[in-house]
Coordinates of C-alpha atoms in Angstrom, one line a residue:
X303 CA 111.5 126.3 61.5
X304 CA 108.6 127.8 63.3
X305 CA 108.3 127.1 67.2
X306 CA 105.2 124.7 66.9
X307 CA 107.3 122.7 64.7
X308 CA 110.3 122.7 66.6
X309 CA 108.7 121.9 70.0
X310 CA 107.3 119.0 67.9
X311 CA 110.5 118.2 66.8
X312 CA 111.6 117.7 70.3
X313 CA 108.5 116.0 71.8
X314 CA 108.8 113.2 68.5
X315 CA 112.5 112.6 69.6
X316 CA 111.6 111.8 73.5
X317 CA 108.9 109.8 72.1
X318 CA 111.6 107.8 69.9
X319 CA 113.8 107.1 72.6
X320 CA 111.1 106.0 74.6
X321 CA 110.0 104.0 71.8
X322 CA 113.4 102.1 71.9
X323 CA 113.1 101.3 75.7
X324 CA 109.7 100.0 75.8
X325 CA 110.8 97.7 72.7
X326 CA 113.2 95.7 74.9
X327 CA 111.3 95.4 77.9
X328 CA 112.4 93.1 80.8
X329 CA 115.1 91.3 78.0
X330 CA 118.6 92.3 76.7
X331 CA 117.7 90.5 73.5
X332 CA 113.9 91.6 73.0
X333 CA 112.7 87.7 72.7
X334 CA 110.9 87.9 75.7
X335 CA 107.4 87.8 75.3
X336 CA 104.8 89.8 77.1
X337 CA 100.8 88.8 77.8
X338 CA 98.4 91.7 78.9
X339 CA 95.0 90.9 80.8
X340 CA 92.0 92.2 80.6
X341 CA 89.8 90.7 83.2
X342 CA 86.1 92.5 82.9
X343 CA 86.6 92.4 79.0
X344 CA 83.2 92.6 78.8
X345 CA 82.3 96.0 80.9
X346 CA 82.3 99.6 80.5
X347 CA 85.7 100.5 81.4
X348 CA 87.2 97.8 79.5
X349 CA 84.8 99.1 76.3
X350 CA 85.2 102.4 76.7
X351 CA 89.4 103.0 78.1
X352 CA 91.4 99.9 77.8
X353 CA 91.1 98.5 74.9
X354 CA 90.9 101.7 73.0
X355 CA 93.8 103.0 75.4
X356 CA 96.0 99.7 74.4
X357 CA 95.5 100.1 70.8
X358 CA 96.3 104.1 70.8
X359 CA 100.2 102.6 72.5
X360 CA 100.0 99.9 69.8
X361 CA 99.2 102.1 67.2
X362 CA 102.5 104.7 68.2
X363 CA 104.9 102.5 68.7
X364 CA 104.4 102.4 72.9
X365 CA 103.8 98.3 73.4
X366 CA 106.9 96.0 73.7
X367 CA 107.7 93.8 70.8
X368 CA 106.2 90.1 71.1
X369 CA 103.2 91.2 73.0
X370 CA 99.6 89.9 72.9
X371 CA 96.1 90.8 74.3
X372 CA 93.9 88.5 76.2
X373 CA 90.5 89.6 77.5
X374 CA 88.9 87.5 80.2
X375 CA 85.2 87.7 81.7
X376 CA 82.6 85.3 82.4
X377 CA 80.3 86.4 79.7
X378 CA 80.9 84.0 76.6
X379 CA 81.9 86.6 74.3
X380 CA 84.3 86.9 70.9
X381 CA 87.1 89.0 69.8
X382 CA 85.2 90.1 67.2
X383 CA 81.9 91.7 69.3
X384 CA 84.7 92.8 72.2
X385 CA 85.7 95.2 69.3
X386 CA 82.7 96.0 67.9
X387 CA 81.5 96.8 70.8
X388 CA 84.2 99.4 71.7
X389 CA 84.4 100.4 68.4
X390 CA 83.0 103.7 68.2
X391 CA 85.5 104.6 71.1
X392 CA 88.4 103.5 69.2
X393 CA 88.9 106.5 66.9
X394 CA 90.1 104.6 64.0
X395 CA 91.3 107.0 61.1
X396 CA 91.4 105.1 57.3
X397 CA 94.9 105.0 57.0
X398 CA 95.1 102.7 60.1
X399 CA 92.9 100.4 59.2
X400 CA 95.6 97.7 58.2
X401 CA 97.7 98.7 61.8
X402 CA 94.1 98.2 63.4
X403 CA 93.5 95.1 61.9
X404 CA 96.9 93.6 63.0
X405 CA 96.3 94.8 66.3
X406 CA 92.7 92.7 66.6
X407 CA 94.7 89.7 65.7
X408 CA 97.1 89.6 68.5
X409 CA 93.5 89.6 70.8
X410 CA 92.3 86.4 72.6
X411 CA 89.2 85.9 74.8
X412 CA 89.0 83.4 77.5
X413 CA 85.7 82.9 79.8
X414 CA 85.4 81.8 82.8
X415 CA 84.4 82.2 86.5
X416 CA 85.9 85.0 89.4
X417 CA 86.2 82.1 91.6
X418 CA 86.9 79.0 90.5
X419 CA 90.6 77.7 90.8
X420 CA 89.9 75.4 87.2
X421 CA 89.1 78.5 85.4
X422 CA 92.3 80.4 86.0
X423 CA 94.1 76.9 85.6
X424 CA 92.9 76.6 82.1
X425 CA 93.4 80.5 81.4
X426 CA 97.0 79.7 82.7
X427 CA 97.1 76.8 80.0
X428 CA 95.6 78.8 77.5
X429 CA 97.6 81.5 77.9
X430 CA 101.0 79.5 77.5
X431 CA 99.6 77.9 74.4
X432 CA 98.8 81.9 73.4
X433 CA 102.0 82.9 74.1
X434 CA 104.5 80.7 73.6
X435 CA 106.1 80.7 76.4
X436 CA 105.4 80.1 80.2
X437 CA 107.6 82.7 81.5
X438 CA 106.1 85.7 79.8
X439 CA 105.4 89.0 81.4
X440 CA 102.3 89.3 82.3
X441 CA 100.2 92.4 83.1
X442 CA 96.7 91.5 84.8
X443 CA 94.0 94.8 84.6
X444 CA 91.5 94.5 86.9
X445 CA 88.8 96.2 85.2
X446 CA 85.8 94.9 87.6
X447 CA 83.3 95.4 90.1
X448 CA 85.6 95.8 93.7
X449 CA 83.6 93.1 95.3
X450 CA 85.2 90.5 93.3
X451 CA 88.4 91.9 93.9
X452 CA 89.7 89.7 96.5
X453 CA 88.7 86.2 94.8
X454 CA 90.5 87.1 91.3
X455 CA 93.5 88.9 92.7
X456 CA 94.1 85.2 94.8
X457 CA 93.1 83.2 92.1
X458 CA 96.0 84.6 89.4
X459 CA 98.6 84.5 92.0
X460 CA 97.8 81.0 92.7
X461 CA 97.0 79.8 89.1
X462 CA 98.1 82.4 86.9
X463 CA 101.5 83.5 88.0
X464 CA 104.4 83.3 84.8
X465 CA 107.5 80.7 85.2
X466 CA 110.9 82.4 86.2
X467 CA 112.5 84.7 85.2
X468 CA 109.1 86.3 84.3
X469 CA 107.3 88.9 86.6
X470 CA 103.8 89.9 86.9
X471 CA 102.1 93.2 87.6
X472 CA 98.9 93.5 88.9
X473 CA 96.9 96.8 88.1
X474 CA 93.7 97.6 90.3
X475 CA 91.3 100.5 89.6
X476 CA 89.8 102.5 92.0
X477 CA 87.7 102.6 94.5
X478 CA 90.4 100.8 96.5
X479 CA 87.6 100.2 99.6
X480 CA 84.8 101.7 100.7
X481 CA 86.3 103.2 104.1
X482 CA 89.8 103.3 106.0
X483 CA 88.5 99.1 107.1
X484 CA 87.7 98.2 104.1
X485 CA 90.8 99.3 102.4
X486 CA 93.0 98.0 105.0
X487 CA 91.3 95.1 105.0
X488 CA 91.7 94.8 100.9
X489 CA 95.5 96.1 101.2
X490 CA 95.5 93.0 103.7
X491 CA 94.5 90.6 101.4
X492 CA 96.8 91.8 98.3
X493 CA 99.8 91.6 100.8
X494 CA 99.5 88.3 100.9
X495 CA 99.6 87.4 97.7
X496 CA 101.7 90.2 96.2
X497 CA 104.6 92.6 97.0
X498 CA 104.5 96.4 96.6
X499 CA 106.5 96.7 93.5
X500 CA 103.8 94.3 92.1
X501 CA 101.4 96.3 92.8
X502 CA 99.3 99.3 90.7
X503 CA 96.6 101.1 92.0
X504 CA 95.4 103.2 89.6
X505 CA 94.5 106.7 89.7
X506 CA 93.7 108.1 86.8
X507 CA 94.0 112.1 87.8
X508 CA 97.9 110.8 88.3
X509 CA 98.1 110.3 84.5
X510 CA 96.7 114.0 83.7
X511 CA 99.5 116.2 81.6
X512 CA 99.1 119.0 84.5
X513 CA 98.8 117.3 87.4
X514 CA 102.3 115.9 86.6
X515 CA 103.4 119.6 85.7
X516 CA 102.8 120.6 88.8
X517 CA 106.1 118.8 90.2
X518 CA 108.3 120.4 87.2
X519 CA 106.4 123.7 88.1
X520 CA 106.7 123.8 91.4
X521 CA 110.6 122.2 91.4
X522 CA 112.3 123.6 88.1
X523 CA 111.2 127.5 88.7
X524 CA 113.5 129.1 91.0
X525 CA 110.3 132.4 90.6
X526 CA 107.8 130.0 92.7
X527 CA 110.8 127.8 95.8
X528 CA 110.2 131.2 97.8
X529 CA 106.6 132.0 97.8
X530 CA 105.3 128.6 97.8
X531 CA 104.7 128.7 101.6
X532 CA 102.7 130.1 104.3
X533 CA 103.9 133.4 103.9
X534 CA 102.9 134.5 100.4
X535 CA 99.6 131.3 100.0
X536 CA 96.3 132.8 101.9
X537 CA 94.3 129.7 100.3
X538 CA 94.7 126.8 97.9
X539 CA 91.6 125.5 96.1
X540 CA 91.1 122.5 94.6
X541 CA 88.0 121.8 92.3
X542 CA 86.3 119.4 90.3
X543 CA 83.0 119.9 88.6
X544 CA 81.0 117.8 86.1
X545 CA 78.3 119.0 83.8
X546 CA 76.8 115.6 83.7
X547 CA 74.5 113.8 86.3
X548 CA 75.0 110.1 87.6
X549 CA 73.5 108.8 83.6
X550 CA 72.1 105.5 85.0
X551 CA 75.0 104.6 87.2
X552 CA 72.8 105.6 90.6
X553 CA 72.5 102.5 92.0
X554 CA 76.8 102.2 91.8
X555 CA 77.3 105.6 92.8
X556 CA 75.0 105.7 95.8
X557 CA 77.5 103.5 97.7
X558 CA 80.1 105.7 97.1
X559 CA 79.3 109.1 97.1
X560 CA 81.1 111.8 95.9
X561 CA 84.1 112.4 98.5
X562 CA 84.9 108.8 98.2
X563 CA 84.3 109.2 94.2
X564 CA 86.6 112.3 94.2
X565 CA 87.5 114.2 96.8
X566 CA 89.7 111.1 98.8
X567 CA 91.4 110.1 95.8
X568 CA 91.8 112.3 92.7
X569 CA 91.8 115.9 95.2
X570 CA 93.3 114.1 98.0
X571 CA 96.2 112.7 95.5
X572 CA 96.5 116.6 93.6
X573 CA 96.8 118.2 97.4
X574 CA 99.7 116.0 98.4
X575 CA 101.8 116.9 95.4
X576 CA 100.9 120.7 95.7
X577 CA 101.8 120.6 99.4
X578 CA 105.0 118.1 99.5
X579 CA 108.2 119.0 99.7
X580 CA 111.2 118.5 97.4
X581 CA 111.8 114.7 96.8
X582 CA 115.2 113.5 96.6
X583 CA 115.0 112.4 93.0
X584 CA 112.2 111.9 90.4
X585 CA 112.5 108.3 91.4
X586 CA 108.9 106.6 92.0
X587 CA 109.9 106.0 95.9
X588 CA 111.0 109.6 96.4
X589 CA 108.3 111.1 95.3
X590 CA 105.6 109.1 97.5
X591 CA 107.3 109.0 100.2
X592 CA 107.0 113.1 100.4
X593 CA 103.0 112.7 99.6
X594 CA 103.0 110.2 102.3
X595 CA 104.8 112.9 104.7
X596 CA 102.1 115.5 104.1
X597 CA 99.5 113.2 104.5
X598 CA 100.4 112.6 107.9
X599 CA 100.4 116.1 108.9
X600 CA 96.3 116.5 108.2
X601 CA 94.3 115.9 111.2
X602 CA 90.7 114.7 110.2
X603 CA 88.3 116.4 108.9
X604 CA 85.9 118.3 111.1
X605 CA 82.1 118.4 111.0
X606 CA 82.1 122.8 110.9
X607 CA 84.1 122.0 108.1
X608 CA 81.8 120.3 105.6
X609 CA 79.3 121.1 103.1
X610 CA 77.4 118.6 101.7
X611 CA 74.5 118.4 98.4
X612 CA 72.5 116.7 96.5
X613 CA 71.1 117.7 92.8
X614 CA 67.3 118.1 91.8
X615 CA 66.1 118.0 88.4
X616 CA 65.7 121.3 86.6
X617 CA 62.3 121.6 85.5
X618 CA 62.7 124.6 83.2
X619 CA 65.5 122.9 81.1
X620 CA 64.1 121.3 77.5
X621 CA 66.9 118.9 78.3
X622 CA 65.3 115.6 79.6
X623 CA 68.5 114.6 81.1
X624 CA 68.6 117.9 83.3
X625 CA 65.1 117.3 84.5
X626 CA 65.9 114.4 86.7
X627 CA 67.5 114.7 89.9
X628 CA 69.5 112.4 91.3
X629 CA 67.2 110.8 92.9
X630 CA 65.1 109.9 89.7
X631 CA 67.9 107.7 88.6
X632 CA 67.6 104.0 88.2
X633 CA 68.8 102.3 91.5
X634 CA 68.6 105.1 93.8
X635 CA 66.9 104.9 96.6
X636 CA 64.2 107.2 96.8
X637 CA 65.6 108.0 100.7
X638 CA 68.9 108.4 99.4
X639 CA 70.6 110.8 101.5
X640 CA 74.4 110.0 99.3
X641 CA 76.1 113.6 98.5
X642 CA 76.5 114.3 94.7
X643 CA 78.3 117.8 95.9
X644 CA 80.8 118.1 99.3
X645 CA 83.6 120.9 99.8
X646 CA 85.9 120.0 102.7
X647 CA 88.6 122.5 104.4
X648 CA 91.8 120.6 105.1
X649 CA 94.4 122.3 106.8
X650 CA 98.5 120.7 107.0
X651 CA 99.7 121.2 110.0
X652 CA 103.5 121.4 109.3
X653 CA 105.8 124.8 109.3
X654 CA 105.1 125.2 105.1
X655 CA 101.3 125.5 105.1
X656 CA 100.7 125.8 109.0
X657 CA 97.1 128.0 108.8
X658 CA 96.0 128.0 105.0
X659 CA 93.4 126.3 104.0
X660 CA 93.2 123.8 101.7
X661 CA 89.1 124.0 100.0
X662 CA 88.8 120.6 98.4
X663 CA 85.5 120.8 96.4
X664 CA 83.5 118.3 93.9
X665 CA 80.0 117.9 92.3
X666 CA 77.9 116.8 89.7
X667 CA 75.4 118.1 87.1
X668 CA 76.7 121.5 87.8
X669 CA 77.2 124.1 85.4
X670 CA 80.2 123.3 83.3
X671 CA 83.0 120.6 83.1
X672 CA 86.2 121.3 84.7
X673 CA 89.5 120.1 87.1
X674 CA 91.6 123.4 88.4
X675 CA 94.1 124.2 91.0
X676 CA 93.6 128.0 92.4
X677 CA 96.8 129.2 94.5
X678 CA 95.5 132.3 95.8
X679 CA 98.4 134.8 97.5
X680 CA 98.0 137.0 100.4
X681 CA 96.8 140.8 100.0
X682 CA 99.4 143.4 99.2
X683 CA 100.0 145.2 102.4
X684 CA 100.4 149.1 102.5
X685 CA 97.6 150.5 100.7
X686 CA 99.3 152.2 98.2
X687 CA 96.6 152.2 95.5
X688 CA 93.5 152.7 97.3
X689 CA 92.4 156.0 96.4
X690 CA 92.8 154.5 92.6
X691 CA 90.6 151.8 93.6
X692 CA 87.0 153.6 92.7
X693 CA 84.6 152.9 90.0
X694 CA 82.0 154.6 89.4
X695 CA 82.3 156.3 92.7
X696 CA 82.5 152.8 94.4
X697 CA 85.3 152.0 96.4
X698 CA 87.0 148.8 95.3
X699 CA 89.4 146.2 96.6
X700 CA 92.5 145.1 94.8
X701 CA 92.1 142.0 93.5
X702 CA 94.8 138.7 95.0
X703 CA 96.9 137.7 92.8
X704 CA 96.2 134.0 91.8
X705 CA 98.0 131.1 90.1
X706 CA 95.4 128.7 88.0
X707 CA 96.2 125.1 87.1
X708 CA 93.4 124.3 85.1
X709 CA 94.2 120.3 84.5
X710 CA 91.1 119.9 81.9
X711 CA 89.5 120.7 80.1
X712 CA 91.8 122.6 77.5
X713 CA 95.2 122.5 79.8
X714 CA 96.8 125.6 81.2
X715 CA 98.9 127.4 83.7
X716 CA 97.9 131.2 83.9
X717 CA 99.3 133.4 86.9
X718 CA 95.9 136.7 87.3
X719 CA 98.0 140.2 88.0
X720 CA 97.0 143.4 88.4
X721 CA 97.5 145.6 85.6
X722 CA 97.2 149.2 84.4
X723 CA 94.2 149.4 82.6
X724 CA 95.5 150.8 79.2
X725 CA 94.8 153.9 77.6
X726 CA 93.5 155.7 80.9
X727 CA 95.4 158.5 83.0
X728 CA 96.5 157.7 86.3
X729 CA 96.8 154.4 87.8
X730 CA 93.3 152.7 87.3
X731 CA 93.5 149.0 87.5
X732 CA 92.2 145.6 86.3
X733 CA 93.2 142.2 86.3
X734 CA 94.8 140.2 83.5
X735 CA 96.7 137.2 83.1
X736 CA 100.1 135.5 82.1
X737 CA 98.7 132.8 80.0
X738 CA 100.1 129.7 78.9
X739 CA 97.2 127.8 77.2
X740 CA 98.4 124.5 75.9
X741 CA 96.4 124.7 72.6
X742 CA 97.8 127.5 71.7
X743 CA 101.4 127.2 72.9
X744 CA 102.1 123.9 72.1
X745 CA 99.9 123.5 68.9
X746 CA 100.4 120.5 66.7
X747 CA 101.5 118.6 70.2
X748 CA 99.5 115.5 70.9
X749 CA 98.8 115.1 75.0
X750 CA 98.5 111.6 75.9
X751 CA 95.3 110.7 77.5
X752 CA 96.1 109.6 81.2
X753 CA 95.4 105.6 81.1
X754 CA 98.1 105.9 78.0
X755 CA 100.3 107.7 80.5
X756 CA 99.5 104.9 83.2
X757 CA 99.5 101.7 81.3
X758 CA 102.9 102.6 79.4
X759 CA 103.8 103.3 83.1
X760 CA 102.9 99.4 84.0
X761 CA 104.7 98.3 81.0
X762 CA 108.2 100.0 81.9
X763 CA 108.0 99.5 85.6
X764 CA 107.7 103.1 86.6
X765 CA 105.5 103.7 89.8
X766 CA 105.6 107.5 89.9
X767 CA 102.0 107.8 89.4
X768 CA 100.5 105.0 91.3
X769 CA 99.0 105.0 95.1
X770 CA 101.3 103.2 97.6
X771 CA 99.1 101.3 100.3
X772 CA 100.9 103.8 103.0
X773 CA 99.3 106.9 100.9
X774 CA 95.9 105.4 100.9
X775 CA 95.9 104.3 104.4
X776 CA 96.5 108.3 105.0
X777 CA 93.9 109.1 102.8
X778 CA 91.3 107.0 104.6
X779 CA 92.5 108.5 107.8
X780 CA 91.8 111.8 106.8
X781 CA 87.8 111.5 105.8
X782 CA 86.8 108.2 107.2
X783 CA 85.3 110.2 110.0
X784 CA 83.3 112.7 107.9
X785 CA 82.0 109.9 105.9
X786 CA 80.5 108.4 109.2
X787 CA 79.3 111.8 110.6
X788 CA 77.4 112.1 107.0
X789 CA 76.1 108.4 107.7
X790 CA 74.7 109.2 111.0
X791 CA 72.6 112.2 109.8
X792 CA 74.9 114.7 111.0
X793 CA 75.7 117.0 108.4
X794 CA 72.3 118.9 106.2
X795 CA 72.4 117.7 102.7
X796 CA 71.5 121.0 100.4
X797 CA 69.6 120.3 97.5
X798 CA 71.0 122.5 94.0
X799 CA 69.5 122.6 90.8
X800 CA 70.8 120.6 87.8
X801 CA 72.8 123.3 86.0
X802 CA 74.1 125.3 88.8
X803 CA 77.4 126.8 89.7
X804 CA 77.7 125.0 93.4
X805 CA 76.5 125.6 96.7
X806 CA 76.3 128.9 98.3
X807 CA 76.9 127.1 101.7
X808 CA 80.2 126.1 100.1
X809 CA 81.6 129.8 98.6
X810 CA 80.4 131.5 102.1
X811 CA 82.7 128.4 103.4
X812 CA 85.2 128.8 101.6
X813 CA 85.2 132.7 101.9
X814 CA 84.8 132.4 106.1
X815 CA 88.5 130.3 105.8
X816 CA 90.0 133.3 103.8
X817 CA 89.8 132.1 99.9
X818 CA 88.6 136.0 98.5
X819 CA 85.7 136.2 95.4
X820 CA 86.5 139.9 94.5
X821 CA 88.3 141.7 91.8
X822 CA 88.1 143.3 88.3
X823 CA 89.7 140.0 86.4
X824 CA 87.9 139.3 83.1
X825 CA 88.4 136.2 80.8
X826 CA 90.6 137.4 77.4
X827 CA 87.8 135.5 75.3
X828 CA 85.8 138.3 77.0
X829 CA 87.7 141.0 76.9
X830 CA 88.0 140.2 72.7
X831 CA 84.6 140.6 72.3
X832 CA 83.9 137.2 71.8
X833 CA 81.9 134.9 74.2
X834 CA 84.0 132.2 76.2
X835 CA 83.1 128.8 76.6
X836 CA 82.0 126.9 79.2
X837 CA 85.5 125.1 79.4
X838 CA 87.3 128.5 80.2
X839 CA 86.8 127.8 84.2
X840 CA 84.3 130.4 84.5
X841 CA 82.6 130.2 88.1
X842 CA 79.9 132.6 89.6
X843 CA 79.4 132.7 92.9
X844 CA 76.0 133.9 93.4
X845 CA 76.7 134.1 97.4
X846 CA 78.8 137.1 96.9
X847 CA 77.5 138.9 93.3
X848 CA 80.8 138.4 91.5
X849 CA 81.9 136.5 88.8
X850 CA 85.4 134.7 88.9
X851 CA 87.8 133.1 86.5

C-alpha cells in the first residue's frame, strides 16, 4: 500500500467515526429530529455557500439522521428556483444525481417578514408540521444583511424557540458591528435573548485546514516550544491579498472597509492563535480563553503605525474589470475615501512576543490571490560566512531563515534555509526550502472547505472555531481608534494600480519595524525551469528591488 493510500485509509476511518457521532446527535436512540434554517434563502451567501455547503455534509454522510432543511426569506420564492439558482455552485457529479434529488426533497421554503411576530409564529407552526415534532433541534443561520440582525435574532427566540428537551443554536455571520459600540451594543442585544453556548459567530478563516494546523504545529512539535518566542522571532507577518476588485459590491463594502472586512476578524483571529499560549486542553473554552489572554496584552493601534490605500483602474490592462478603480463601482461614492489596502503593526506586550512586530496586511485587486503566515527568525550572529557572501563581486547578506504557512491557495507549511549551493567549491550559499505542499503530500486527500468545517461544528456542539463575545470585544478595542483616526482625515490614503503587488509605503513599513526583504531564496517551480503560478505566494516588493517567496 502506497503512502497516499494509506494516509487515505486513515483520514476515511476518522471520517467514519465521525460519521457515527454526528448520526446520533443530541439522542441516545437517534429518533430525535433536527430542523436547520436558512434565513436570507434568497441571497448570495445562502446561493452561493450554504446550501451547496449543507448538501456537500449530506452528500458524505456528515448531517444527523431525521434532519430537514427549511429556507426562510421575504421574497416569495420555491424550492425548486432556491436550487436552481445555486445550482451551478453545487458541483453535482452524475452519479449523485439520485442522493441530490433526495436531498432537495427534505427542503422547505417559508416567507415572511424580519419583523413581524405572526410570521415567525406561523414559521414556528410550519415548522412543527415539517418536522414532526415540536422539540426538534433546531439550527437558525443567519445569512442576512447585519441591520436586520437584531429584529430576527428576537423574533426566533420569542416565536421560534423548540419544546424541551430540544436546544437551539443560533449561527451569525460576520461583520458582527461596525465598531467596538456597535458590537457591544449587538452582543447586548443577543444576551438577552441567548446564552453563550447558544451562540455562533462565524468566522470563516477559523474553518481553514491551516489555520487550525497551526495549533497542532505549534503544540505537537517539540523542534518549534523553544524558538517560538522573542528570542529566536524578529517579525511575524500576516497577509491577505485578493486578485479581485469589490465586483459590484461597492456600495456594501464602503461601510466597511477593508480592516473591518479583514484585518479585525480573519488576521486579528490568525494572530491570537500564533501568539497564545498553550491551552489546557483542545476543549473549545481552553482554547479561547488563551486568544482572549493575548488580546488583552495589545495596546491600540497607533496612527505612525498605519498604511492605508485605495485601487485605481489600470488603464493598460485589456481586462475591463481591471480598468475600473474602486471608485467606478456601483454605489461608491465618488468622495469615497474607504481603504481597499491597510497594513497595521501590532505589537503584544507580554514576556513571549515583548518587541516583535506583528505586520497585519490586506488588499484588493492586487496582484495575485493568497492568505500566508511568514515567521521570520532573527539574524545568525557571528559572521561566520561573510566572506562567502559575494556574487558577482557584490557583497551579500545571509538571507533569515523563515517559516511560511500559506493557508490558501494550495495549502502548505514550508520552513526557507540556507543551503550549500550544489555542485560549487567552497561554501557559496542559497536559500531553499523544507516543503510540505498539501497537493502533493497528501494526494488523493479531500480538504473540507471551511463552512463544512463550521456547520458540522454547529451540528455537534463544538465551539473551537467560533468568536466568543469577550474575543470580539478585544478585537474592537484594538482598531476602533484607527478606524476613527482614518474617519477624521488623519491618515493619507495612497492610491495603487489594479494589479499591483501592495503599497511601497507598506514594505518600507514593514522593513522600518525589522521584517527583512533580502536573500537568494528562489521558488522550486523556478528553480525547475518551469514558470510558477500566481498561487505560489510570490511577492515583489518594488520598494527594495527584491523579489520574495
Amino acid at each position: 500500500m502506497s503512502l497516499q493510500e494509506r494516509v487515505k485509509e486513515k483520514v476515511d476511518c476518522i471520517y467514519q467515526r465521525l460519521r457515527t457521532h454526528v448520526t446520533n446527535i443530541g439522542s441516545s436512540t437517534g429518533s430525535q429530529r433536527h430542523v436547520f434554517f436558512v434565513f436570507g434563502a434568497s441571497g448570495d451567501l445562502a446561493k452561493k455557500k450554504i446550501y451547496p455547503t449543507l448538501w456537500w455534509l449530506y452528500r458524505d454522510g456528515f448531517i444527523p439522521e431525521n434532519t430537514c432543511f427549511i429556507g426562510y426569506a421575504r421574497s416569495e420564492l420555491t424550492v425548486e428556483k432556491i436550487f436552481q439558482n445555486a445550482a451551478k455552485y453545487m458541483k453535482v457529479q452524475d452519479d449523485e444525481r439520485e442522493k441530490y434529488e433526495q436531498f432537495i426533497k427534505i427542503n422547505s421554503y417559508v416567507h415572511g417578514s424580519y419583523d413581524k411576530a405572526e410570521d415567525f409564529e406561523r414559521l414556528n407552526k410550519e415548522t412543527n408540521k415539517i418536522s414532526g415534532q415540536a422539540t426538534a433541534h433546531r439550527f437558525f443561520y443567519l445569512a442576512l444583511p447585519p441591520s436586520v440582525y437584531g429584529n430576527v435574532s428576537e423574533m426566533i427566540s420569542k416565536h421560534c424557540r423548540p419544546e424541551s428537551p430540544g436546544f437551539l443554536r443560533l449561527i451569525v455571520e460576520k461583520p458582527f458591528g461596525k465598531d467596538l459600540e456597535s458590537s457591544n451594543k449587538l452582543s447586548e442585544h443577543l444576551n438577552k435573548f441567548y446564552s453563550e453556548e447558544e451562540l455562533y459567530r462565524i468566522d470563516h478563516y477559523l474553518g481553514k485546514e491551516m489555520v487550525q494546523n497551526i495549533i497542532v504545529l505549534r503544540f505537537s512539535n517539540k523542534i518549534f516550544s523553544r524558538v517560538w518566542n522573542r528570542d529566536s522571532i524578529a517579525a511575524v507577518n500576516i497577509i491577505f491579498k485578493e486578485d479581485i476588485g469589490t465586483q459590484g459590491r461597492g456600495g456594501y463594502f464602503d461601510e466597511f472597509g477593508i480592516i473591518r472586512d479583514v484585518i479585525q476578524n480573519h488576521l486579528m483571529q490568525i494572530l491570537s492563535i500564533v501568539a497564545m499560549e498553550k491551552p489546557r486542553s483542545t476543549t473549545g473554552e481552553d482554547i479561547r480563553d488563551e486568544k482572549v489572554k493575548v488580546l488583552r496584552c495589545i495596546a491600540p493601534i497607533k496612527i505612525e503605525d498605519v498604511v492605508i490605500g485605495q485601487y485605481i483602474g489600470d488603464k493598460d490592462s485589456t481586462d475591463p474589470e481591471r480598468q475600473k478603480g474602486y471608485l467606478d463601482d456601483d454605489g461608491v461614492p465618488k468622495d469615497s475615501r474607504t481603504p481597499t489596502y491597510a497594513q497595521v503593526v501590532l505589537f503584544i506586550n507580554n514576556e513571549r512576543w515583548d518587541g516583535v512586530p506583528f505586520i497585519l496586511r490586506a488588499g484588493k485587486a492586487l496582484n495575485e490571490k493568497k492568505a500566508e503566515i511568514r515567521i521570520q527568525f532573527r539574524d545568525v550572529p557571528g559572521g561566520m560566512f561573510d566572506e562567502e557572501l559575494t556574487e558577482h563581486g557584490v557583497k551579500g547578506t545571509l538571507a533569515r531563515d523563515e517559516l511560511v504557512i500559506r493557508v490558501q491557495p494550495n495549502e502548505a507549511i514550508y520552513l526557507k534555509v540556507n543551503t550549500k549551493r550544489p555542485g560549487e567549491m567552497g561554501f557559496s550559499i542559497e536559500g531553499t526550502e523544507l516543503d510540505l505542499t498539501y497537493n502533493e503530500r497528501y494526494q488523493g486527500v479531500k480538504l473540507p472547505d471551511a463552512y463544512e468545517r463550521l456547520i458540522l461544528d454547529v451540528f455537534t456542539g463544538s465551539k473551537i472555531n467560533f468568536v466568543r463575545s469577550d474575543e470580539l470585544q478585544e478585537a474592537w478595542r484594538i482598531v476602533d481608534p484607527i478606524l476613527a483616526e482614518i474617519d477624521k482625515k488623519k491618515v493619507p490614503v495612497i492610491p495603487y494600480k489594479f494589479g499591483a503587488v501592495g503599497l511601497r509605503e507598506a514594505f518600507a513599513g514593514a522593513a522600518m519595524h525589522g521584517y527583512i526583504y533580502t536573500g537568494t531564496y528562489v521558488w522550486k517551480d523556478e528553480r525547475s525551469g518551469s514558470i510558477g503560478s500566481p498561487s505560489q505566494d510570490r511577492e515583489r516588493s518594488k520598494s527594495f528591488g527584491k523579489e520574495k517567496k
